[in-house]
mmCIF file of C-alpha atoms in Angstrom:
data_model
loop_
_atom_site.group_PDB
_atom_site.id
_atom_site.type_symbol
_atom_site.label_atom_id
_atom_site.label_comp_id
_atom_site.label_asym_id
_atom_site.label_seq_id
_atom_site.Cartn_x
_atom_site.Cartn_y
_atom_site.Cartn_z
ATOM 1 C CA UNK A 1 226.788 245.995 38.155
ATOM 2 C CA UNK A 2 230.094 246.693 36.553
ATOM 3 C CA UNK A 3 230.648 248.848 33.712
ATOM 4 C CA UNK A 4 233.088 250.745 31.369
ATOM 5 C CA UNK A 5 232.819 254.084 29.724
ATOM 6 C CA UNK A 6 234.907 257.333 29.008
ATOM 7 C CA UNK A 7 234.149 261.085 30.531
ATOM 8 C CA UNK A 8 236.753 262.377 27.857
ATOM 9 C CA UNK A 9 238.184 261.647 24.907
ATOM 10 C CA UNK A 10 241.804 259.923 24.553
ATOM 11 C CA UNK A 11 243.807 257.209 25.019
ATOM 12 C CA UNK A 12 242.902 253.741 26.175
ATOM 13 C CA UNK A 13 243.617 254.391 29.627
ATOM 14 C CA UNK A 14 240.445 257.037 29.949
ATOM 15 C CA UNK A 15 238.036 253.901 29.512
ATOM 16 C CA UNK A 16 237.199 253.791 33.755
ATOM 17 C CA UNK A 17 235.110 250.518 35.235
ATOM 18 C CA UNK A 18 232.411 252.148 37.262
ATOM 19 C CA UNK A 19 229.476 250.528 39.264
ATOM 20 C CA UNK A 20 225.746 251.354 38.537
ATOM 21 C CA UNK A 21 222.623 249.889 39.309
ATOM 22 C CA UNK A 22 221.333 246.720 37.368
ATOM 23 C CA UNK A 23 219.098 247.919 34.884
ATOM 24 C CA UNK A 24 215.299 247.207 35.344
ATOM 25 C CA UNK A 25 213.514 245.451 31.768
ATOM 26 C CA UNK A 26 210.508 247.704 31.482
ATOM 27 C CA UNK A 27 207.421 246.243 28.942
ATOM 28 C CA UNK A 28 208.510 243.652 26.546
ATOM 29 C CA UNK A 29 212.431 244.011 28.163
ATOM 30 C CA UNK A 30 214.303 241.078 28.742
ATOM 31 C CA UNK A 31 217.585 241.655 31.260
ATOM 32 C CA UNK A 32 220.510 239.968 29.435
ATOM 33 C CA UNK A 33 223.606 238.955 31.520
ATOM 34 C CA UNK A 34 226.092 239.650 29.524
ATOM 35 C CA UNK A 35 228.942 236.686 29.171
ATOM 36 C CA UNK A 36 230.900 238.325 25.764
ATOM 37 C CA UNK A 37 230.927 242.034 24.552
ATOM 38 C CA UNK A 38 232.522 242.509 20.985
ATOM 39 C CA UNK A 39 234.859 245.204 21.035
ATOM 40 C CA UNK A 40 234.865 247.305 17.576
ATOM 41 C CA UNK A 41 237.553 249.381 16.272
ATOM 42 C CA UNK A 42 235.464 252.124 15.435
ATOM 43 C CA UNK A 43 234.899 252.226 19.478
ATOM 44 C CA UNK A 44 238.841 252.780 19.580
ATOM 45 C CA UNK A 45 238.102 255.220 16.926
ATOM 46 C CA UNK A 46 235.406 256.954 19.334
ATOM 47 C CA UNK A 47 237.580 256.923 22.468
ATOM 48 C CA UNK A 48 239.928 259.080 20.952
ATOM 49 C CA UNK A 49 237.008 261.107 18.924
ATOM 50 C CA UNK A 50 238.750 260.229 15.483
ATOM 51 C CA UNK A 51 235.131 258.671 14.473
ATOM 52 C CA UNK A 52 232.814 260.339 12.030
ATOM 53 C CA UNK A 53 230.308 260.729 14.751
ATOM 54 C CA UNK A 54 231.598 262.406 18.247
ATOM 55 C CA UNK A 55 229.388 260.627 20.894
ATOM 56 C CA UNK A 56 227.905 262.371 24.114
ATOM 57 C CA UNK A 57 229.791 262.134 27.327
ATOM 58 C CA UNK A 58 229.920 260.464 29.271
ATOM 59 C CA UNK A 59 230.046 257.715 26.687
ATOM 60 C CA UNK A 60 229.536 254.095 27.919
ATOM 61 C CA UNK A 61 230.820 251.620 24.704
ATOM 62 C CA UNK A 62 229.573 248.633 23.042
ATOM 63 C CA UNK A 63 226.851 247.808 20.305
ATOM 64 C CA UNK A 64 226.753 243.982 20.481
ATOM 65 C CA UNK A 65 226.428 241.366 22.924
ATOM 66 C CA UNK A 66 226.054 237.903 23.866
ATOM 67 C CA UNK A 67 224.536 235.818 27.044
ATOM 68 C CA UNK A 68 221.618 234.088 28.624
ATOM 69 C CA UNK A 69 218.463 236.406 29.827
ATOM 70 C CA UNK A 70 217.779 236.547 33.276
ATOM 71 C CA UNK A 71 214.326 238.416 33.680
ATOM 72 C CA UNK A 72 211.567 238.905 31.752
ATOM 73 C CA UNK A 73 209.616 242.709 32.248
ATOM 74 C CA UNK A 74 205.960 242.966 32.083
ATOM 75 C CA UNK A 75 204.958 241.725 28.913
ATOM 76 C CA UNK A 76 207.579 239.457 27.838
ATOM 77 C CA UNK A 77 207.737 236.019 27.406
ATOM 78 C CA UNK A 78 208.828 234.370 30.347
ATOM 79 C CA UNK A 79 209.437 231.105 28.496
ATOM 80 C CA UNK A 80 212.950 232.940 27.483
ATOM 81 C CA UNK A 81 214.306 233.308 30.947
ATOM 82 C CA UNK A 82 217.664 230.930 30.741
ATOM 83 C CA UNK A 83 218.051 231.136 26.689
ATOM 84 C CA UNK A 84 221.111 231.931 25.514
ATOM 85 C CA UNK A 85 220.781 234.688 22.853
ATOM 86 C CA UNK A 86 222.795 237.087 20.865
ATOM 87 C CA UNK A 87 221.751 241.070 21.225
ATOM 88 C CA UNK A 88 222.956 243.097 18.682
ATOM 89 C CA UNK A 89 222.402 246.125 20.255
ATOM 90 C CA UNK A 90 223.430 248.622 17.118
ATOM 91 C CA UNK A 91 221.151 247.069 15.172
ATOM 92 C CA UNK A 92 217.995 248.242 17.763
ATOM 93 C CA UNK A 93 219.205 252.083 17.590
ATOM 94 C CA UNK A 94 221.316 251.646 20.488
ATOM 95 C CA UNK A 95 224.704 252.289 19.820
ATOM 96 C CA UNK A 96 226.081 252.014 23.548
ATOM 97 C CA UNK A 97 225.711 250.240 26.949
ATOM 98 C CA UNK A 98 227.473 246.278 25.987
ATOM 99 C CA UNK A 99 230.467 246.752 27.930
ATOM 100 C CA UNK A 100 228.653 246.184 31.124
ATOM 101 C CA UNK A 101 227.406 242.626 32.963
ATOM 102 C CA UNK A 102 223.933 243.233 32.176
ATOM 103 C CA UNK A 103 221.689 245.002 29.621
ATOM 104 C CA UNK A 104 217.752 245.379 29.013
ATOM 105 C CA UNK A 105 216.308 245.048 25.526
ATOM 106 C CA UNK A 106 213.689 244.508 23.790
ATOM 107 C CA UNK A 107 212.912 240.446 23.988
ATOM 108 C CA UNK A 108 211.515 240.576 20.355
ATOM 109 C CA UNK A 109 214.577 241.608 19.057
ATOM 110 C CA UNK A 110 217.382 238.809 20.744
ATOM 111 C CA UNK A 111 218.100 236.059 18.463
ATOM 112 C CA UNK A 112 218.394 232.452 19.998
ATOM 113 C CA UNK A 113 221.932 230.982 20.037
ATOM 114 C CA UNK A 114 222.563 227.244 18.799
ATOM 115 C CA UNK A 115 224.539 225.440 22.337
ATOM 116 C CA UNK A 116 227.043 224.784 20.031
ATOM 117 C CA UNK A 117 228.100 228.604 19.490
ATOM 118 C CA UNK A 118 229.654 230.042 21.885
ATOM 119 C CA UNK A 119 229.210 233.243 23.215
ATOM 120 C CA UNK A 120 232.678 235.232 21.955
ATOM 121 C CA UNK A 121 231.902 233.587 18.366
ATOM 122 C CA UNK A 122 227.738 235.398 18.682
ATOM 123 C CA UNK A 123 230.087 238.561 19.270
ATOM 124 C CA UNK A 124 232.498 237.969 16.398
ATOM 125 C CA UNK A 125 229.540 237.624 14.040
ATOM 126 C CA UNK A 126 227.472 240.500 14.464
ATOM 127 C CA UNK A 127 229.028 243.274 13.704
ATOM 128 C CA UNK A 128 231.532 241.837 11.385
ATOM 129 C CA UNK A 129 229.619 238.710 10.438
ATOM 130 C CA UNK A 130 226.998 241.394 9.456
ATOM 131 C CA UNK A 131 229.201 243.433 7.372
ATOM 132 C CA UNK A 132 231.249 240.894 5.605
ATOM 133 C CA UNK A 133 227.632 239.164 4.485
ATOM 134 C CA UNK A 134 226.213 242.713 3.223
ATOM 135 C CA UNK A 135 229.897 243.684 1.647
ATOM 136 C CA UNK A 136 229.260 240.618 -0.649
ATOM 137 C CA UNK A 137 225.599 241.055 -1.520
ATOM 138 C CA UNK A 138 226.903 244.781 -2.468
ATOM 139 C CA UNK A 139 229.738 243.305 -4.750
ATOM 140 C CA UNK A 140 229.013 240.469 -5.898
ATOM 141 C CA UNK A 141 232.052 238.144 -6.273
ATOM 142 C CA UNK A 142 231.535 234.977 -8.174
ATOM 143 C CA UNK A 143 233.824 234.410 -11.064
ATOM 144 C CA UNK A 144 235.805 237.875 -9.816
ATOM 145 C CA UNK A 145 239.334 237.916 -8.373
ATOM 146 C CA UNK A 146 238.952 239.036 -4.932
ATOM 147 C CA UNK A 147 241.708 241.525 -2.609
ATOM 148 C CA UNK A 148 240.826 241.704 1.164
ATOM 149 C CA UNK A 149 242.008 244.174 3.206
ATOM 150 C CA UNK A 150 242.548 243.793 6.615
ATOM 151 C CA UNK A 151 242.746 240.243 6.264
ATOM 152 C CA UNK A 152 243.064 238.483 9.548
ATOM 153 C CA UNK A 153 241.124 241.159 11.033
ATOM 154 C CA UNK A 154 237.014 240.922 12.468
ATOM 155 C CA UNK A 155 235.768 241.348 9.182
ATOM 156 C CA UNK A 156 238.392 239.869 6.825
ATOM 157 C CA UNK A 157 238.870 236.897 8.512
ATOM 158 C CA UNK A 158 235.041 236.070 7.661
ATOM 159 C CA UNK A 159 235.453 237.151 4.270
ATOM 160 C CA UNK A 160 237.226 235.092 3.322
ATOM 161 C CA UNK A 161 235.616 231.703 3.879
ATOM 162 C CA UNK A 162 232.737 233.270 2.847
ATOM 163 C CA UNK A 163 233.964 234.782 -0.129
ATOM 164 C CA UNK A 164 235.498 231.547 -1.379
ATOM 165 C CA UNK A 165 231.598 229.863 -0.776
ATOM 166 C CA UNK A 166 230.184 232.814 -3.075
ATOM 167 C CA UNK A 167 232.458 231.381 -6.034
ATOM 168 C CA UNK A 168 234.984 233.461 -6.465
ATOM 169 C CA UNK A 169 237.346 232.642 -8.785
ATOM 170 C CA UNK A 170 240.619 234.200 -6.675
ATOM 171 C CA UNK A 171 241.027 235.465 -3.147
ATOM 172 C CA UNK A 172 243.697 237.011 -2.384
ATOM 173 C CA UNK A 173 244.535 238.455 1.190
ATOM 174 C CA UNK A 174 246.939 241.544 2.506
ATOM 175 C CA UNK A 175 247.701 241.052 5.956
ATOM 176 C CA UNK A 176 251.047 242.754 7.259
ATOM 177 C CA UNK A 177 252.732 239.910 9.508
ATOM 178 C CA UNK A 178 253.859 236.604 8.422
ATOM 179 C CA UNK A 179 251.263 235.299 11.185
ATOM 180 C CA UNK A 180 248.615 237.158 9.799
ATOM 181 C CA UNK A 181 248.871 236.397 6.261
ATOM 182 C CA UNK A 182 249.680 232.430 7.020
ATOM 183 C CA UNK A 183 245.936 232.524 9.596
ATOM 184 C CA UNK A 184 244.506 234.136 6.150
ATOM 185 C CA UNK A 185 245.746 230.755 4.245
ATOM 186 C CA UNK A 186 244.268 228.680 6.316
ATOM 187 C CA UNK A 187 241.022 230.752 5.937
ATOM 188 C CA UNK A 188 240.634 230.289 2.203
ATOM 189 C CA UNK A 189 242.708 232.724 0.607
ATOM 190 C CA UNK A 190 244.836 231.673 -2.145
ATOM 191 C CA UNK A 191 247.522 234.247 -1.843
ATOM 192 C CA UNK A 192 248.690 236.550 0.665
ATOM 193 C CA UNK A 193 250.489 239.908 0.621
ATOM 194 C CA UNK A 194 252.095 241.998 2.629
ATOM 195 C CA UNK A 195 250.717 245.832 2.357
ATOM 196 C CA UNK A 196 253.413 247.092 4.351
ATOM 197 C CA UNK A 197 255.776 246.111 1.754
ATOM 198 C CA UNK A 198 256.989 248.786 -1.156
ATOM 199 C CA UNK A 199 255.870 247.008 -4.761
ATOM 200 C CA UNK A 200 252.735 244.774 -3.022
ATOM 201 C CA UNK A 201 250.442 245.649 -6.068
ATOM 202 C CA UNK A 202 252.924 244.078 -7.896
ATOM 203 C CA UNK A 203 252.295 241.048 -5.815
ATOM 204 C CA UNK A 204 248.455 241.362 -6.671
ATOM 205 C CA UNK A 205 248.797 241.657 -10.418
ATOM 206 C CA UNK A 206 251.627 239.024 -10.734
ATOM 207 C CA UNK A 207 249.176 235.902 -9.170
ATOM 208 C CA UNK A 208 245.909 237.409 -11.360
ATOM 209 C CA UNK A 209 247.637 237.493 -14.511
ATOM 210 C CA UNK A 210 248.485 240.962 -15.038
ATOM 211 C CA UNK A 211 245.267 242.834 -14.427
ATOM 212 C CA UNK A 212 244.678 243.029 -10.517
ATOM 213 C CA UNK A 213 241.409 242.311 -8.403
ATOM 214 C CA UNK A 214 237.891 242.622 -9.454
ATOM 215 C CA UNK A 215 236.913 243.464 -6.536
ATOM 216 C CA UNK A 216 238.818 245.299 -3.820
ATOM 217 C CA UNK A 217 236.781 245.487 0.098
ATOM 218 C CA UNK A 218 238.883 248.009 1.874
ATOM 219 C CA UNK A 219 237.870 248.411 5.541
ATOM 220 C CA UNK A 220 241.063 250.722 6.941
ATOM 221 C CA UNK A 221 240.773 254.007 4.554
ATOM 222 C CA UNK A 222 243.301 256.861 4.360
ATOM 223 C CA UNK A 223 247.073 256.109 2.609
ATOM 224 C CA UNK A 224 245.514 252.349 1.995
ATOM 225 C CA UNK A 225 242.994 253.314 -0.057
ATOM 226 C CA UNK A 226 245.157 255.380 -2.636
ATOM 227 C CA UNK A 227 247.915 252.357 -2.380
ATOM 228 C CA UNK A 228 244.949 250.166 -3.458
ATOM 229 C CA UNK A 229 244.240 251.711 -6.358
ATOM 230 C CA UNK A 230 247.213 250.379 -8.192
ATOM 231 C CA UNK A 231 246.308 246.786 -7.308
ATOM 232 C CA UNK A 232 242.941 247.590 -9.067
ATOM 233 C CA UNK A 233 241.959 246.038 -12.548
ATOM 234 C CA UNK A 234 240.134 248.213 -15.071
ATOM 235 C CA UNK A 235 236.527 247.789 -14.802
ATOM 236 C CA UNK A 236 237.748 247.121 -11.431
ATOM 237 C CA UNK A 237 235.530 248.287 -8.260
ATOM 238 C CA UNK A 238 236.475 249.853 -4.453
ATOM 239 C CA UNK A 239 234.059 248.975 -2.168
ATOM 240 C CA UNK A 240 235.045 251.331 0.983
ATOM 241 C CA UNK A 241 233.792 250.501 4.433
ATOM 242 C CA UNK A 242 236.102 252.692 6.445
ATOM 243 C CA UNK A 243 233.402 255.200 7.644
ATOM 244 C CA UNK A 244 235.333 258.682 8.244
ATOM 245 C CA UNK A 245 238.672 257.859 7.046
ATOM 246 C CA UNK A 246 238.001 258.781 3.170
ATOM 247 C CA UNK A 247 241.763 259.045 1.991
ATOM 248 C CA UNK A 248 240.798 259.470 -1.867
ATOM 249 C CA UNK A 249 241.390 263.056 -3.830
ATOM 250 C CA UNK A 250 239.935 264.346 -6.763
ATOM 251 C CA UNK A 251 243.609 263.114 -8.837
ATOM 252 C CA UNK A 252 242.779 259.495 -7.702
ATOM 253 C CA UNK A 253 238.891 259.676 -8.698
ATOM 254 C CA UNK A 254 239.970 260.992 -12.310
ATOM 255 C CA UNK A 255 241.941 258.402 -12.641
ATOM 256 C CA UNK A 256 239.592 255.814 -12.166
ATOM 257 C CA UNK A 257 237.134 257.566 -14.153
ATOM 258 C CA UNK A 258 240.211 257.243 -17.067
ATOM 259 C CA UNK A 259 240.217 253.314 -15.880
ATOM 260 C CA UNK A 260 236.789 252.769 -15.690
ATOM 261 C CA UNK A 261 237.012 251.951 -12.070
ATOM 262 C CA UNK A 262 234.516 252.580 -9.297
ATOM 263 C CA UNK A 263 233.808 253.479 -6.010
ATOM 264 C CA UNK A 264 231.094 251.600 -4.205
ATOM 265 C CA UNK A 265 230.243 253.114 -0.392
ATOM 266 C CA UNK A 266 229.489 251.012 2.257
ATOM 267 C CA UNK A 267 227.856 251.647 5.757
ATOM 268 C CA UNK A 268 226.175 248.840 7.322
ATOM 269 C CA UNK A 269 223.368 250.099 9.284
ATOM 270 C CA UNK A 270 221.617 251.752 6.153
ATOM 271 C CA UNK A 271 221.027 247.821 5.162
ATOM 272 C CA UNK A 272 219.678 246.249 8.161
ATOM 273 C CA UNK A 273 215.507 245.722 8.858
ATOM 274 C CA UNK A 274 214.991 244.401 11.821
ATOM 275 C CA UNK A 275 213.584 240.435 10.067
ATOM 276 C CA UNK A 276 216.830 241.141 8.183
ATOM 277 C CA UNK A 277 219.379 240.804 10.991
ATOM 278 C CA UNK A 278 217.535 237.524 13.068
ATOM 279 C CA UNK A 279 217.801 236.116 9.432
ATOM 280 C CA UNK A 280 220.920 237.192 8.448
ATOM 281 C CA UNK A 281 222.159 235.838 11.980
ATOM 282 C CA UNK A 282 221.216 232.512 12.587
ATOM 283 C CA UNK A 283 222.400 231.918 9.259
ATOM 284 C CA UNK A 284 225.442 233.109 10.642
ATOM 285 C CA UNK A 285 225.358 231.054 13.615
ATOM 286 C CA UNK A 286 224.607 227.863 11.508
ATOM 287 C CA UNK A 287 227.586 227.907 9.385
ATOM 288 C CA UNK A 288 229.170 228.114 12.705
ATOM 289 C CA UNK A 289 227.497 225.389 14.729
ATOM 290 C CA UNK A 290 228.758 223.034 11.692
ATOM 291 C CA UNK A 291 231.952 224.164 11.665
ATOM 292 C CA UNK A 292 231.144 225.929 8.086
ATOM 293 C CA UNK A 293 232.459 229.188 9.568
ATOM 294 C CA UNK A 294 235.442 229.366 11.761
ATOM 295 C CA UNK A 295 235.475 232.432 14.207
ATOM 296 C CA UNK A 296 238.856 233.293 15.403
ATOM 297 C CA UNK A 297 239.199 234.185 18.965
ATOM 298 C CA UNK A 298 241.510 237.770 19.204
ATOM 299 C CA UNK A 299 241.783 238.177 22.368
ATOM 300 C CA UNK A 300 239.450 237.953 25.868
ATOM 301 C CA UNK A 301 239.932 240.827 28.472
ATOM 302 C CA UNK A 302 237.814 241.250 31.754
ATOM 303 C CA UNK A 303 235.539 244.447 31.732
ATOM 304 C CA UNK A 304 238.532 246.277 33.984
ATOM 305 C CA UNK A 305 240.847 245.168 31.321
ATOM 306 C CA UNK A 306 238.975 247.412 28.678
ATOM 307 C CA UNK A 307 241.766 249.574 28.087
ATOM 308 C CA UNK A 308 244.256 246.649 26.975
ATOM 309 C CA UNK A 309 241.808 245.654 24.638
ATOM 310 C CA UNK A 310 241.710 248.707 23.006
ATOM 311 C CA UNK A 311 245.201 249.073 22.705
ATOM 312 C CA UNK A 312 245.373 245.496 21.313
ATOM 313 C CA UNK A 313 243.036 246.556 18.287
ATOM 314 C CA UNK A 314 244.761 250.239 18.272
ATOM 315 C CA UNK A 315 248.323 248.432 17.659
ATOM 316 C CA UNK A 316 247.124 246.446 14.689
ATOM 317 C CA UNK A 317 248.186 243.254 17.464
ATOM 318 C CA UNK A 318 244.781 241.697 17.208
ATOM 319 C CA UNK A 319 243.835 238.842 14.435
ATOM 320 C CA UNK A 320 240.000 237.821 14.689
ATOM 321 C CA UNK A 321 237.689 238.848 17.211
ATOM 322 C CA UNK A 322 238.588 240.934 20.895
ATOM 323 C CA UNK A 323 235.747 240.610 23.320
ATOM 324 C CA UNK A 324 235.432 241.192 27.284
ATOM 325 C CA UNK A 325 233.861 238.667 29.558
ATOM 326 C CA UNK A 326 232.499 240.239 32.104
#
């Protein structure tokens, strides 16, 4: 079979498409072929070793997948051979091995996929599906004026929709291209601003009222996170999902102290159980299957065009979901 990975750290072009035997599903395995592998920016962040975690090389990326399972190893149910199912591979401690045609996994731990989802949307909503669900059970937002970072992005673009069917009483979006920020409209978010701009917490405070948002979820870190602070309304709370790209100093954390403000950490795989995640996911898929939910399509890029796809999500050129199709 085909697959990608990286002997060194770098640019895009050190992701190589190399050829290795099919994997065999041991006991209780299922082989998956593989028809859509999310692609995550914190892989970009790992290709180039800018992660909080350096991975082992040779490194071979991707933590979700979707597709239909094509054997069944002693022990698991053969009645699955042909289903199509989502495999969210980071969420079985296996944080590698989904940009490939095939992978073997545990059959009790694939979750069925409705025929009416299709197999790029099963990758848009694991990872990010995941995380925008958990960054709302963390903050609350009903009733709260909402700021979403990132907007058009993986995760944005699903919190929004969702945020607006939590209740909240304003969301608005930051998004730095006209495109961007008009997709993020059409999404549910009430206003749009652009971060790149000098004065955009100005922007932010003007359509609240004067305060700012409740409720900031800011998934980029570094520079962003200090600019974000002054779009924050006292009492006001940062919920920071940018693993490893902390960009707040001890002046900026006294000064929220002085504006009774918060910080609220977020990593996602500290809140998954295993019941958790098939749960959490065909929920996901439902609101999808009725149309509840739209999943934009970023981008689709054949395994050997692995490097493109990372530059697309390194440029800031994506909106929604990249995936390769194998």
């Amino acid at each position: 079979m085909k697959a990608v990975q990286f002997n060194r750290f770098g640019p895009p072009d050190v992701l190589e498409l190399v050829e290795l035997p099919v994997p065999e599903p041991g006991p209780d395995e299922v082989l998956v072929r593989v028809h859509a592998a999310g692609v995550n920016f914190f892989e970009v962040l790992m290709r180039a070793d800018r992660y909080a975690v350096t991975p082992d090389l040779p490194m071979f990326p991707g933590v979700e997948v979707a597709g239909t399972i094509e054997r069944a190893g002693p022990g698991a149910d053969r009645s699955l051979i042909g289903t199509r199912v989502a495999v969210p591979l980071f969420a079985m401690g296996r944080g590698s091995g989904g940009y490939a045609e095939f992978v073997a996994v545990d059959g009790g731990a694939v979750v069925q996929l409705p025929g009416a989802v299709s197999f790029e949307a099963a990758a848009a909503l694991m990872v990010q599906g995941l995380t925008a669900l958990h960054l709302l059970r963390r903050s609350p937002v009903k009733g709260k004026n909402v700021l979403v970072n990132a907007a058009a992005g993986g995760v944005g673009s699903l919190l929004l929709p969702l945020a607006r069917r939590d209740g909240t009483k304003m969301v608005i979006a930051a998004a730095s291209s006209d495109e961007k920020r008009a997709l993020s409209l059409s999404l549910g978010a009430d206003h749009a601003v652009d971060y790149t701009a000098p004065g955009w917490q100005e922007d932010v405070k003007r359509v609240t009222g004067g305060p700012g948002a409740d409720v900031i979820y800011e998934t980029v870190g570094g520079a962003f996170s200090r600019a974000a602070l002054d779009a924050l309304a006292p009492c006001g709370e940062l919920v920071l999902a940018a693993m490893g790209r902390f960009g707040l100093g001890a002046a900026d954390v006294e000064g929220m102290l002085d504006h009774n403000q918060s910080i609220k950490g977020f990593s996602l795989l500290e809140l998954l159980t295993p019941q958790g995640v098939r749960e959490d996911l065909a929920a996901l898929f439902e609101l999808a299957a009725t149309g509840a939910l739209t999943v934009i399509d970023g981008g689709r890029f054949p395994l050997h065009q692995a490097a493109e796809a990372h530059r697309v999500i390194e440029d800031r050129r994506a909106v929604g979901k990249v995936v390769l199709v194998p």
